[in-house]
Short mmCIF file of C-alpha atoms in Angstrom, two decimals:
data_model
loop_
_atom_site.label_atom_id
_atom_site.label_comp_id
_atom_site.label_asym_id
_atom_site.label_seq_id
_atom_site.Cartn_x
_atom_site.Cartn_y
_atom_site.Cartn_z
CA UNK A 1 -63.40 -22.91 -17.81
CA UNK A 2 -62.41 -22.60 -14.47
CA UNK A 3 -60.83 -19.30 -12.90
CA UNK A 4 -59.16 -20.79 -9.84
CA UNK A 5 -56.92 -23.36 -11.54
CA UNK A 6 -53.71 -23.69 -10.20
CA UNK A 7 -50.42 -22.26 -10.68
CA UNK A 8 -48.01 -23.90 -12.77
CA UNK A 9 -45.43 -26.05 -10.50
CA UNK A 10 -42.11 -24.10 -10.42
CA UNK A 11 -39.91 -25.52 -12.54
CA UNK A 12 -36.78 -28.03 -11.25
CA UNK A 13 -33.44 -26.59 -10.26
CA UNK A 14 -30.05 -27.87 -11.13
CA UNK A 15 -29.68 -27.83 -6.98
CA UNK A 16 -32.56 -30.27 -6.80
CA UNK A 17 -31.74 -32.44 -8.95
CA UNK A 18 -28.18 -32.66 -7.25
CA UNK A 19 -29.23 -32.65 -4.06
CA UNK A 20 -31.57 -35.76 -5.19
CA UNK A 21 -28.70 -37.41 -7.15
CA UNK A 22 -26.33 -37.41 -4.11
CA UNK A 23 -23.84 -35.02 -5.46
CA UNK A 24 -22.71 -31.76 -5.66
CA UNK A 25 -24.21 -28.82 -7.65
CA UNK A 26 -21.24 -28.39 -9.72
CA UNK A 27 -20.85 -32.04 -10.34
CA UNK A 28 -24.45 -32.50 -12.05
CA UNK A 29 -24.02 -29.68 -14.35
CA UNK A 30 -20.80 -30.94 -15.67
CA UNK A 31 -22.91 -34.53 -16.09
CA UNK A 32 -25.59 -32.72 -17.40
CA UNK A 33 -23.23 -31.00 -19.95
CA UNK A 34 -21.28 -33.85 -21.04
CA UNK A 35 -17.93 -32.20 -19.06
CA UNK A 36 -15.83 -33.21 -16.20
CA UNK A 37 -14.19 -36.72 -15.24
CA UNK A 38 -16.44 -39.11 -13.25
CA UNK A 39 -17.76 -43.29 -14.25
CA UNK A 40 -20.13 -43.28 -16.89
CA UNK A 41 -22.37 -45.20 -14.10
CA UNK A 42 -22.52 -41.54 -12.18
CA UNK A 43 -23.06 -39.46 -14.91
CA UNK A 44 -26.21 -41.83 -16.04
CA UNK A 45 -27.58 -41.64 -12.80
CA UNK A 46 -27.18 -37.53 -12.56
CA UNK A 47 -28.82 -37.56 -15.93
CA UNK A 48 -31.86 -40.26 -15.06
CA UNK A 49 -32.63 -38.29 -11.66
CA UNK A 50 -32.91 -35.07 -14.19
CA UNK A 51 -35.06 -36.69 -16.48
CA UNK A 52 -37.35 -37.76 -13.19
CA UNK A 53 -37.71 -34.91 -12.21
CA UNK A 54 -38.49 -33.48 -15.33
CA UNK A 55 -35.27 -30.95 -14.99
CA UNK A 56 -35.03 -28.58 -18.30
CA UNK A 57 -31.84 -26.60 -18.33
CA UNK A 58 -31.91 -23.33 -20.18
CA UNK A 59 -30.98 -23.34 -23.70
CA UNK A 60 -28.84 -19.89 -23.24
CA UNK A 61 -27.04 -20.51 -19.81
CA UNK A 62 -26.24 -24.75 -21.34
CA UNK A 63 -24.66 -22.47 -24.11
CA UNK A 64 -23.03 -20.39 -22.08
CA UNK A 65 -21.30 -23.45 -20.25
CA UNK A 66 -20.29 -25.13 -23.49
CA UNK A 67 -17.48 -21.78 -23.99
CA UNK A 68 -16.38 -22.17 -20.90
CA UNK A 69 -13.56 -24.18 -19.60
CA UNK A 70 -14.11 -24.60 -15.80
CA UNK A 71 -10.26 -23.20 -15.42
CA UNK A 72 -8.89 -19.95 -13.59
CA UNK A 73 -5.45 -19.58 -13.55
CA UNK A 74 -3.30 -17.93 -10.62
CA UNK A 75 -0.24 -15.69 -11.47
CA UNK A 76 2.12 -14.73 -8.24
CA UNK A 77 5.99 -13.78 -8.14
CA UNK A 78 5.66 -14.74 -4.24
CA UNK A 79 8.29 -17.36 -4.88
CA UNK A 80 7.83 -19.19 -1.25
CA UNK A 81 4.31 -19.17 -1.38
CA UNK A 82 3.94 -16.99 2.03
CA UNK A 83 0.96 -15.00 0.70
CA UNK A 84 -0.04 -16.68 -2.62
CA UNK A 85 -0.54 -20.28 -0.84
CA UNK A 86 -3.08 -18.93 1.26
CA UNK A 87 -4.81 -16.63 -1.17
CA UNK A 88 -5.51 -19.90 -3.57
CA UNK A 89 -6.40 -21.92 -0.80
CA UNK A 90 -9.77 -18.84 -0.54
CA UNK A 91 -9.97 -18.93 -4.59
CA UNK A 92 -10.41 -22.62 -4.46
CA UNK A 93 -13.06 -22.87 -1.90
CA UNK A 94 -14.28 -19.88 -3.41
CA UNK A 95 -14.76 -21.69 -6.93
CA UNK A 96 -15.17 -25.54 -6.15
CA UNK A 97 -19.02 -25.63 -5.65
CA UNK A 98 -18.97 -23.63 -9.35
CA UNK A 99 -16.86 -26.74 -10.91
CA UNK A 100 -13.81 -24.47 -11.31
CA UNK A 101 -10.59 -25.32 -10.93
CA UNK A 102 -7.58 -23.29 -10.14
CA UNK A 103 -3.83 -23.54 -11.26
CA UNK A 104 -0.85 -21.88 -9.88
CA UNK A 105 2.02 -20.84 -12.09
CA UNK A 106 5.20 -18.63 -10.51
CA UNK A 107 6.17 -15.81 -12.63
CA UNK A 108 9.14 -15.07 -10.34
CA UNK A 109 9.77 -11.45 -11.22
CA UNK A 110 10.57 -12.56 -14.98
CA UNK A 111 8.53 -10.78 -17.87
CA UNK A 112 9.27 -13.31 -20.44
CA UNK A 113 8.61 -16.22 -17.83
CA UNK A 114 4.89 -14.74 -17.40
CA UNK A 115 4.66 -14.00 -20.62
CA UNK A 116 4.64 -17.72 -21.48
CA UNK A 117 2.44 -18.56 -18.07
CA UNK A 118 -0.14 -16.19 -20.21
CA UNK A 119 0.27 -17.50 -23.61
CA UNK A 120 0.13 -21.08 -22.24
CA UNK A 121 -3.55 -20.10 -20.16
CA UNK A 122 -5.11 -18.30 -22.74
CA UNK A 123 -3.80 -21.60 -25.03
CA UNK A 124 -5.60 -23.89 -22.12
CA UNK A 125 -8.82 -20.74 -22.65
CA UNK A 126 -8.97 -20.63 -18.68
CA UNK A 127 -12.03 -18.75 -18.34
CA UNK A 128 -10.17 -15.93 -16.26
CA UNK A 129 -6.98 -14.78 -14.23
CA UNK A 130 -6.28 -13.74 -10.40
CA UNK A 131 -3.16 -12.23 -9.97
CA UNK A 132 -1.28 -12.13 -6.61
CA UNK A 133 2.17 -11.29 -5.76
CA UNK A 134 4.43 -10.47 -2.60
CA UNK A 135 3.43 -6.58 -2.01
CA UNK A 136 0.15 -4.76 -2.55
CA UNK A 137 2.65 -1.35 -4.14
CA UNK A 138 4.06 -3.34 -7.20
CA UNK A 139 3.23 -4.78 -9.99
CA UNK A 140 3.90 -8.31 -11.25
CA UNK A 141 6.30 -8.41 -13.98
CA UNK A 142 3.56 -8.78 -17.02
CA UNK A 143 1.08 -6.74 -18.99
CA UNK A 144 -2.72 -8.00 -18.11
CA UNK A 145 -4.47 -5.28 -19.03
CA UNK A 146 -5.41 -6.23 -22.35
CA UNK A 147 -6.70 -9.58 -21.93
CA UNK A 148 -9.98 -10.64 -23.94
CA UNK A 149 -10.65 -12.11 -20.32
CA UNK A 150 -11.68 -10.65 -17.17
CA UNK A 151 -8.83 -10.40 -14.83
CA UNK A 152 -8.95 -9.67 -11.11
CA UNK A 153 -5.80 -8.33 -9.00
CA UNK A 154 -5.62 -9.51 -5.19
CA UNK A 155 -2.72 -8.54 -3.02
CA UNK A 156 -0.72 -7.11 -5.53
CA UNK A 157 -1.05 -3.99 -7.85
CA UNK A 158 -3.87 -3.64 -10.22
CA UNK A 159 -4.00 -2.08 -13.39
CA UNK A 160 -5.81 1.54 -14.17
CA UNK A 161 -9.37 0.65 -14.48
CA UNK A 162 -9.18 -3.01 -13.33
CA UNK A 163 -10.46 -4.99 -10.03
CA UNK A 164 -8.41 -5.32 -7.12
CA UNK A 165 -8.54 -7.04 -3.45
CA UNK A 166 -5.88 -6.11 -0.61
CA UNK A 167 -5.88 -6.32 3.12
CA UNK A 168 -6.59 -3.20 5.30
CA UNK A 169 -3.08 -2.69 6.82
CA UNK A 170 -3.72 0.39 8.31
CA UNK A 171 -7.14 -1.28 10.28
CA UNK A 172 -4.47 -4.10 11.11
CA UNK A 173 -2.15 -1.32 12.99
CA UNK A 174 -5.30 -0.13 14.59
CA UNK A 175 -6.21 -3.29 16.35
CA UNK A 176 -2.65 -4.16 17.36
CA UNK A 177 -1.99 -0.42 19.02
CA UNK A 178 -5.68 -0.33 20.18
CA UNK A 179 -5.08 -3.85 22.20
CA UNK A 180 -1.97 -2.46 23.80
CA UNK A 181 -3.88 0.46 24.85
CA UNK A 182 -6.51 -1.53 26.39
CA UNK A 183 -3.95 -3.45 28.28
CA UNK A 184 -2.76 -0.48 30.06
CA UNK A 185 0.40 -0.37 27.61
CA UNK A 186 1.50 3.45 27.50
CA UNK A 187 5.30 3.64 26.01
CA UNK A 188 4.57 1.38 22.18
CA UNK A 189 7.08 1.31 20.21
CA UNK A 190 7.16 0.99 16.76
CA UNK A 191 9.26 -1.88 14.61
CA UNK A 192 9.01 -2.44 10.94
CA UNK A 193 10.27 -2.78 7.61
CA UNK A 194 12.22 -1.28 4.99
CA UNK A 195 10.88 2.36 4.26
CA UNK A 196 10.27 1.52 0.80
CA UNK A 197 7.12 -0.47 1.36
CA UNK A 198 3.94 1.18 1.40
CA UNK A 199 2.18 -0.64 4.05
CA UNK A 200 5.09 0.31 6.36
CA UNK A 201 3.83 3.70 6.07
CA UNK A 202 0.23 2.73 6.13
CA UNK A 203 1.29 0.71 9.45
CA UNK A 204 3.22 4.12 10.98
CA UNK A 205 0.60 6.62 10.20
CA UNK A 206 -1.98 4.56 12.36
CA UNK A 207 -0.02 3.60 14.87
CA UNK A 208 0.31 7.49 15.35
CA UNK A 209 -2.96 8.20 15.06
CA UNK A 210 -4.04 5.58 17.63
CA UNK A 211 -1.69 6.89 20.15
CA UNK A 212 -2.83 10.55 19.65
CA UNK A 213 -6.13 9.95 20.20
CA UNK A 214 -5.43 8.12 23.36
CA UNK A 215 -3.10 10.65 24.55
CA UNK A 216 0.25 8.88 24.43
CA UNK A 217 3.67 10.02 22.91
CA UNK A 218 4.85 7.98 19.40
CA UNK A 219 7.92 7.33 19.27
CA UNK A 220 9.67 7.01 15.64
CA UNK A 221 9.17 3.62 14.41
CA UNK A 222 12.51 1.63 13.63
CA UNK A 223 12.53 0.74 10.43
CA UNK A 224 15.00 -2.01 8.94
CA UNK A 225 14.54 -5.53 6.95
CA UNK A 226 12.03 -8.03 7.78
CA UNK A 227 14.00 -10.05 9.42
CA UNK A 228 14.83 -11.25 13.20
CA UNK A 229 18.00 -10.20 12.76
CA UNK A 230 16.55 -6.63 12.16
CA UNK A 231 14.38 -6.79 15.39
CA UNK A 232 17.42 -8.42 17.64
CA UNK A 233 19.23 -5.07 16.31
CA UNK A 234 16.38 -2.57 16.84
CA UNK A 235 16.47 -3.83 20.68
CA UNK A 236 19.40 -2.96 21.14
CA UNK A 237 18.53 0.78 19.55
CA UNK A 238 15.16 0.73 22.04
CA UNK A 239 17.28 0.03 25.41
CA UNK A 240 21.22 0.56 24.56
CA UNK A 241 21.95 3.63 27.38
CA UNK A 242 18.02 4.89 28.17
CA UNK A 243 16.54 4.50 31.72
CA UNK A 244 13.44 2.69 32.46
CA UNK A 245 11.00 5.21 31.59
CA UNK A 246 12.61 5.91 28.50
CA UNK A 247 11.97 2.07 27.03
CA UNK A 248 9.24 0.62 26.05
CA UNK A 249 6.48 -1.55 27.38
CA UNK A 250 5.47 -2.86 24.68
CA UNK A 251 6.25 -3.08 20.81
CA UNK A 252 4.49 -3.11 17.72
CA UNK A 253 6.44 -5.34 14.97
CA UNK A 254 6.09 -4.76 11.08
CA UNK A 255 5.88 -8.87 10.73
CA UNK A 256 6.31 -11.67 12.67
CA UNK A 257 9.83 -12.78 11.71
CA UNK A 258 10.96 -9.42 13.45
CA UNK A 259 8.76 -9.70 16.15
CA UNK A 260 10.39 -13.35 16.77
CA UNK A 261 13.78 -11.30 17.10
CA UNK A 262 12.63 -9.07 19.27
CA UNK A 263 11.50 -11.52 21.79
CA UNK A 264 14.70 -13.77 21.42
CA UNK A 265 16.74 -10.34 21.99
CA UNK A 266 14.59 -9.36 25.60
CA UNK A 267 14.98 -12.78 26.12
CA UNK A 268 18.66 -12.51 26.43
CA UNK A 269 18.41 -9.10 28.27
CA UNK A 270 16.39 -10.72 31.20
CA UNK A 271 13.28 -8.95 30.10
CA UNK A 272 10.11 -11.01 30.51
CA UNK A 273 7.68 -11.01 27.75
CA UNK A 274 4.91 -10.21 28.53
CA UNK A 275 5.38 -9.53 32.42
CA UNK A 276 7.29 -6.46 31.57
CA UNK A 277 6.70 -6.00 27.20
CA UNK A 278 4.35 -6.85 25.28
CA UNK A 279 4.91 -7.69 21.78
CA UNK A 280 3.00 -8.04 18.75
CA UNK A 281 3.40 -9.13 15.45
CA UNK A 282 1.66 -8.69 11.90
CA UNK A 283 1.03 -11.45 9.14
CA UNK A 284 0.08 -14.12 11.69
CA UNK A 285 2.70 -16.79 9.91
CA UNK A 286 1.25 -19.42 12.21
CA UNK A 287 4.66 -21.52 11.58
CA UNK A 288 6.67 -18.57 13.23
CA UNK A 289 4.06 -17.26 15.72
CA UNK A 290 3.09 -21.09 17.35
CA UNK A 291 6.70 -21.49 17.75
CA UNK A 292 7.70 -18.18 19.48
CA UNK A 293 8.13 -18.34 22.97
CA UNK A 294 5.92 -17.28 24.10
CA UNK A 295 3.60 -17.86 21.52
CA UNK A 296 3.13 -14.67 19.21
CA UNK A 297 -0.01 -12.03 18.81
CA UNK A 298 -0.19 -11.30 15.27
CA UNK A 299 -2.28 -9.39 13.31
CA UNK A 300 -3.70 -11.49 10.37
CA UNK A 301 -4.55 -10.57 6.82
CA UNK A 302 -7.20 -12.96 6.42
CA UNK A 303 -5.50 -13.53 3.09
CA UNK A 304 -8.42 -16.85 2.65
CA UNK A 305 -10.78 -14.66 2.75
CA UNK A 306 -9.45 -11.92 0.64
CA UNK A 307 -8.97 -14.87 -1.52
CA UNK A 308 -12.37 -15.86 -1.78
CA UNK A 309 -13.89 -12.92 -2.48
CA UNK A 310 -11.20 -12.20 -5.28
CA UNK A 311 -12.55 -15.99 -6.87
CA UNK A 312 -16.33 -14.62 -6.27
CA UNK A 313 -15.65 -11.22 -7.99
CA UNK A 314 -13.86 -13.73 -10.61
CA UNK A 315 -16.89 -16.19 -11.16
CA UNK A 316 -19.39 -12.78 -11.31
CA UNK A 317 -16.92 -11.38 -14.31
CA UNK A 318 -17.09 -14.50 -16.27
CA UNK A 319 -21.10 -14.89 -15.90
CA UNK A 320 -21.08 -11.55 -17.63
CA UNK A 321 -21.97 -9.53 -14.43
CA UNK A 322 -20.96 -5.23 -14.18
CA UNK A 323 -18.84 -4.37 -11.27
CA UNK A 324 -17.04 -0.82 -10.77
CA UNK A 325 -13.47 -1.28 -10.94
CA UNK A 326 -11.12 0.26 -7.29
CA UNK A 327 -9.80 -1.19 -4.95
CA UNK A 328 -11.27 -3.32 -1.62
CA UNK A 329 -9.85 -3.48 1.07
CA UNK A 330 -10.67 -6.57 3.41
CA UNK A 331 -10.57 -6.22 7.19
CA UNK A 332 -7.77 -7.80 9.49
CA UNK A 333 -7.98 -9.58 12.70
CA UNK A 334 -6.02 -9.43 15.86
CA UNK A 335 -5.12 -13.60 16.85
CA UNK A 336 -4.47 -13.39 20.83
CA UNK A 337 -1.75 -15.56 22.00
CA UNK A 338 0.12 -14.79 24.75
CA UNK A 339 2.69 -11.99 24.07
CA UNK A 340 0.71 -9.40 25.35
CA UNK A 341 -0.23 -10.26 28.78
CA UNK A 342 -3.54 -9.41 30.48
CA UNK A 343 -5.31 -5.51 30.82
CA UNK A 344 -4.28 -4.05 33.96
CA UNK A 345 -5.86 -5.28 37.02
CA UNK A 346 -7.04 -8.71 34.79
#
């Protein structure tokens, strides 16, 4: 017998035989598994290129598939969509090339209203839950914590012990107050929301830091609704009776609807934005910051993103994968429009 025979061949991977089959990974396995909708003339084909290429699927992972559903549902009390819209928009793209599908059902802030969103899931045996809301310090109005299925928390509260995804508001202050600084801003003030959120907080205590570290006075931040009402108002608090070097030259706004009010209230004062403030939002609404004039800067959650890796924590859970429960927070980005103006000298 010979000693130098060769290696077995490697054996054929469900991405081959998609790839050879002209479809998508996700769309052969359901073929393969007798699941999904598609003509009987593509599920043939999937199954004929598999048998050509002498594809075996494993015997434990095919039975695997068989409990599952291919479903995820999405809970959110975020009535208008602002944040949970999106968040599932990430999930989706997030879960697509798995086969999954996502559905959205609004809890409002209703216990018995989720209660039935639950009960009708775990009827439909979605394979697992992402729940999102409208602030990362509360929780949505219904018990998930002891679901026979995993359940992962994004933008919204988690449970003791469970997995959950937020933005890093405090990193999002940082790069707002940092670009001011780099522009040559030195009096930033401070305009946010109601004192009773904690990323208003989180917001203020970097803002402060940022400024101490470059050497510059922080004022108190002005804190009201998140509204442009509320930022029309808080210019009138910033200028009302104060000289020049008393107001600012640029402010820092909790969110971009009171950012819009600020600008539409310097506006009316003869101030120029940017020539003489700069101005900076948070949330990067892109509805409300393309339309300001001039267009806003806005810090933005990359909620997407923090939605995709909620779906990919998601998928791991279901495939029976470990992960350490906590919290992860996602970095923000700064989106330059024209607010702001140009550094000193630029």
């Amino acid at each position: 017998m010979s000693s130098d025979a060769s290696p077995a061949p490697p054996p054929v991977t469900l991405r081959e035989v998609a790839s050879a089959a002209g479809v998508s990974v996700a769309t052969a396995s359901k073929a393969l598994n007798g699941q999904g909708r598609m003509t009987a003339e593509t599920r043939e084909r999937i199954r004929e290129t598999a048998r050509r290429l002498g594809f075996r699927p494993n015997s434990l992972a095919q039975s695997l598939l068989r409990k599952r559903s291919f479903t995820v549902g999405l809970l959110t009390n975020d009535t208008y969509g602002r944040f949970s819209l999106p968040l599932m928009a990430g999930v989706s793209d997030a879960l697509v090339d798995a086969g999954v599908s996502v559905f959205l059902c609004n809890v409002e802030d209703d216990p018995r209203l989720g209660q039935l969103h639950v009960d009708a899931m775990l009827d439909k045996r979605v394979d697992g839950i992402i729940a999102t809301g409208k602030r990362i310090d509360r929780h949505l109005p219904i018990d998930l914590s002891n679901l026979r299925i995993p359940v992962i928390y994004a933008f919204t509260q988690p449970d003791a012990g469970a997995i959950g995804f937020e933005s890093d508001d405090a990193g999002g202050a940082r790069l707002a107050v940092e670009h001011f600084c780099a522009l040559g801003r030195r009096r930033i003030a401070h305009v946010s929301g109601p004192a009773s959120f904690a990323v208003v907080h989180e917001r203020a205590r970097a803002y402060r830091e940022v400024l101490a570290e470059h050497g510059l006075p922080a004022a108190e931040p002005l804190l009201g609704a998140w509204s442009e009402g509320w930022g029309h108002e808080a210019v009138a608090k910033l200028f009302d009776g104060k000289g020049r070097a008393e107001t600012p030259d640029a402010v820092f706004c909790g969110n971009d609807q009171i950012a819009r009010g600020v600008i539409d209230a310097l506006r009316e004062r003869g101030i120029g934005v940017p020539e003489e403030i700069g101005v900076i939002g948070f949330d990067n609404w892109e509805i409300v910051a393309e339309a300001t004039r001039p267009p806003l800067t806005s810090v933005d959650m990359n909620l997407a993103t923090l939605g995709r890796e909620a779906g990919l924590a998601l998928l791991s859970l279901v495939g029976g994968q470990a992960a350490l429960p906590g919290i992860r927070k996602l970095p923000c980005r700064l989106v330059v429009r024209q607010s702001c103006g140009r550094p000193v000298g630029g």
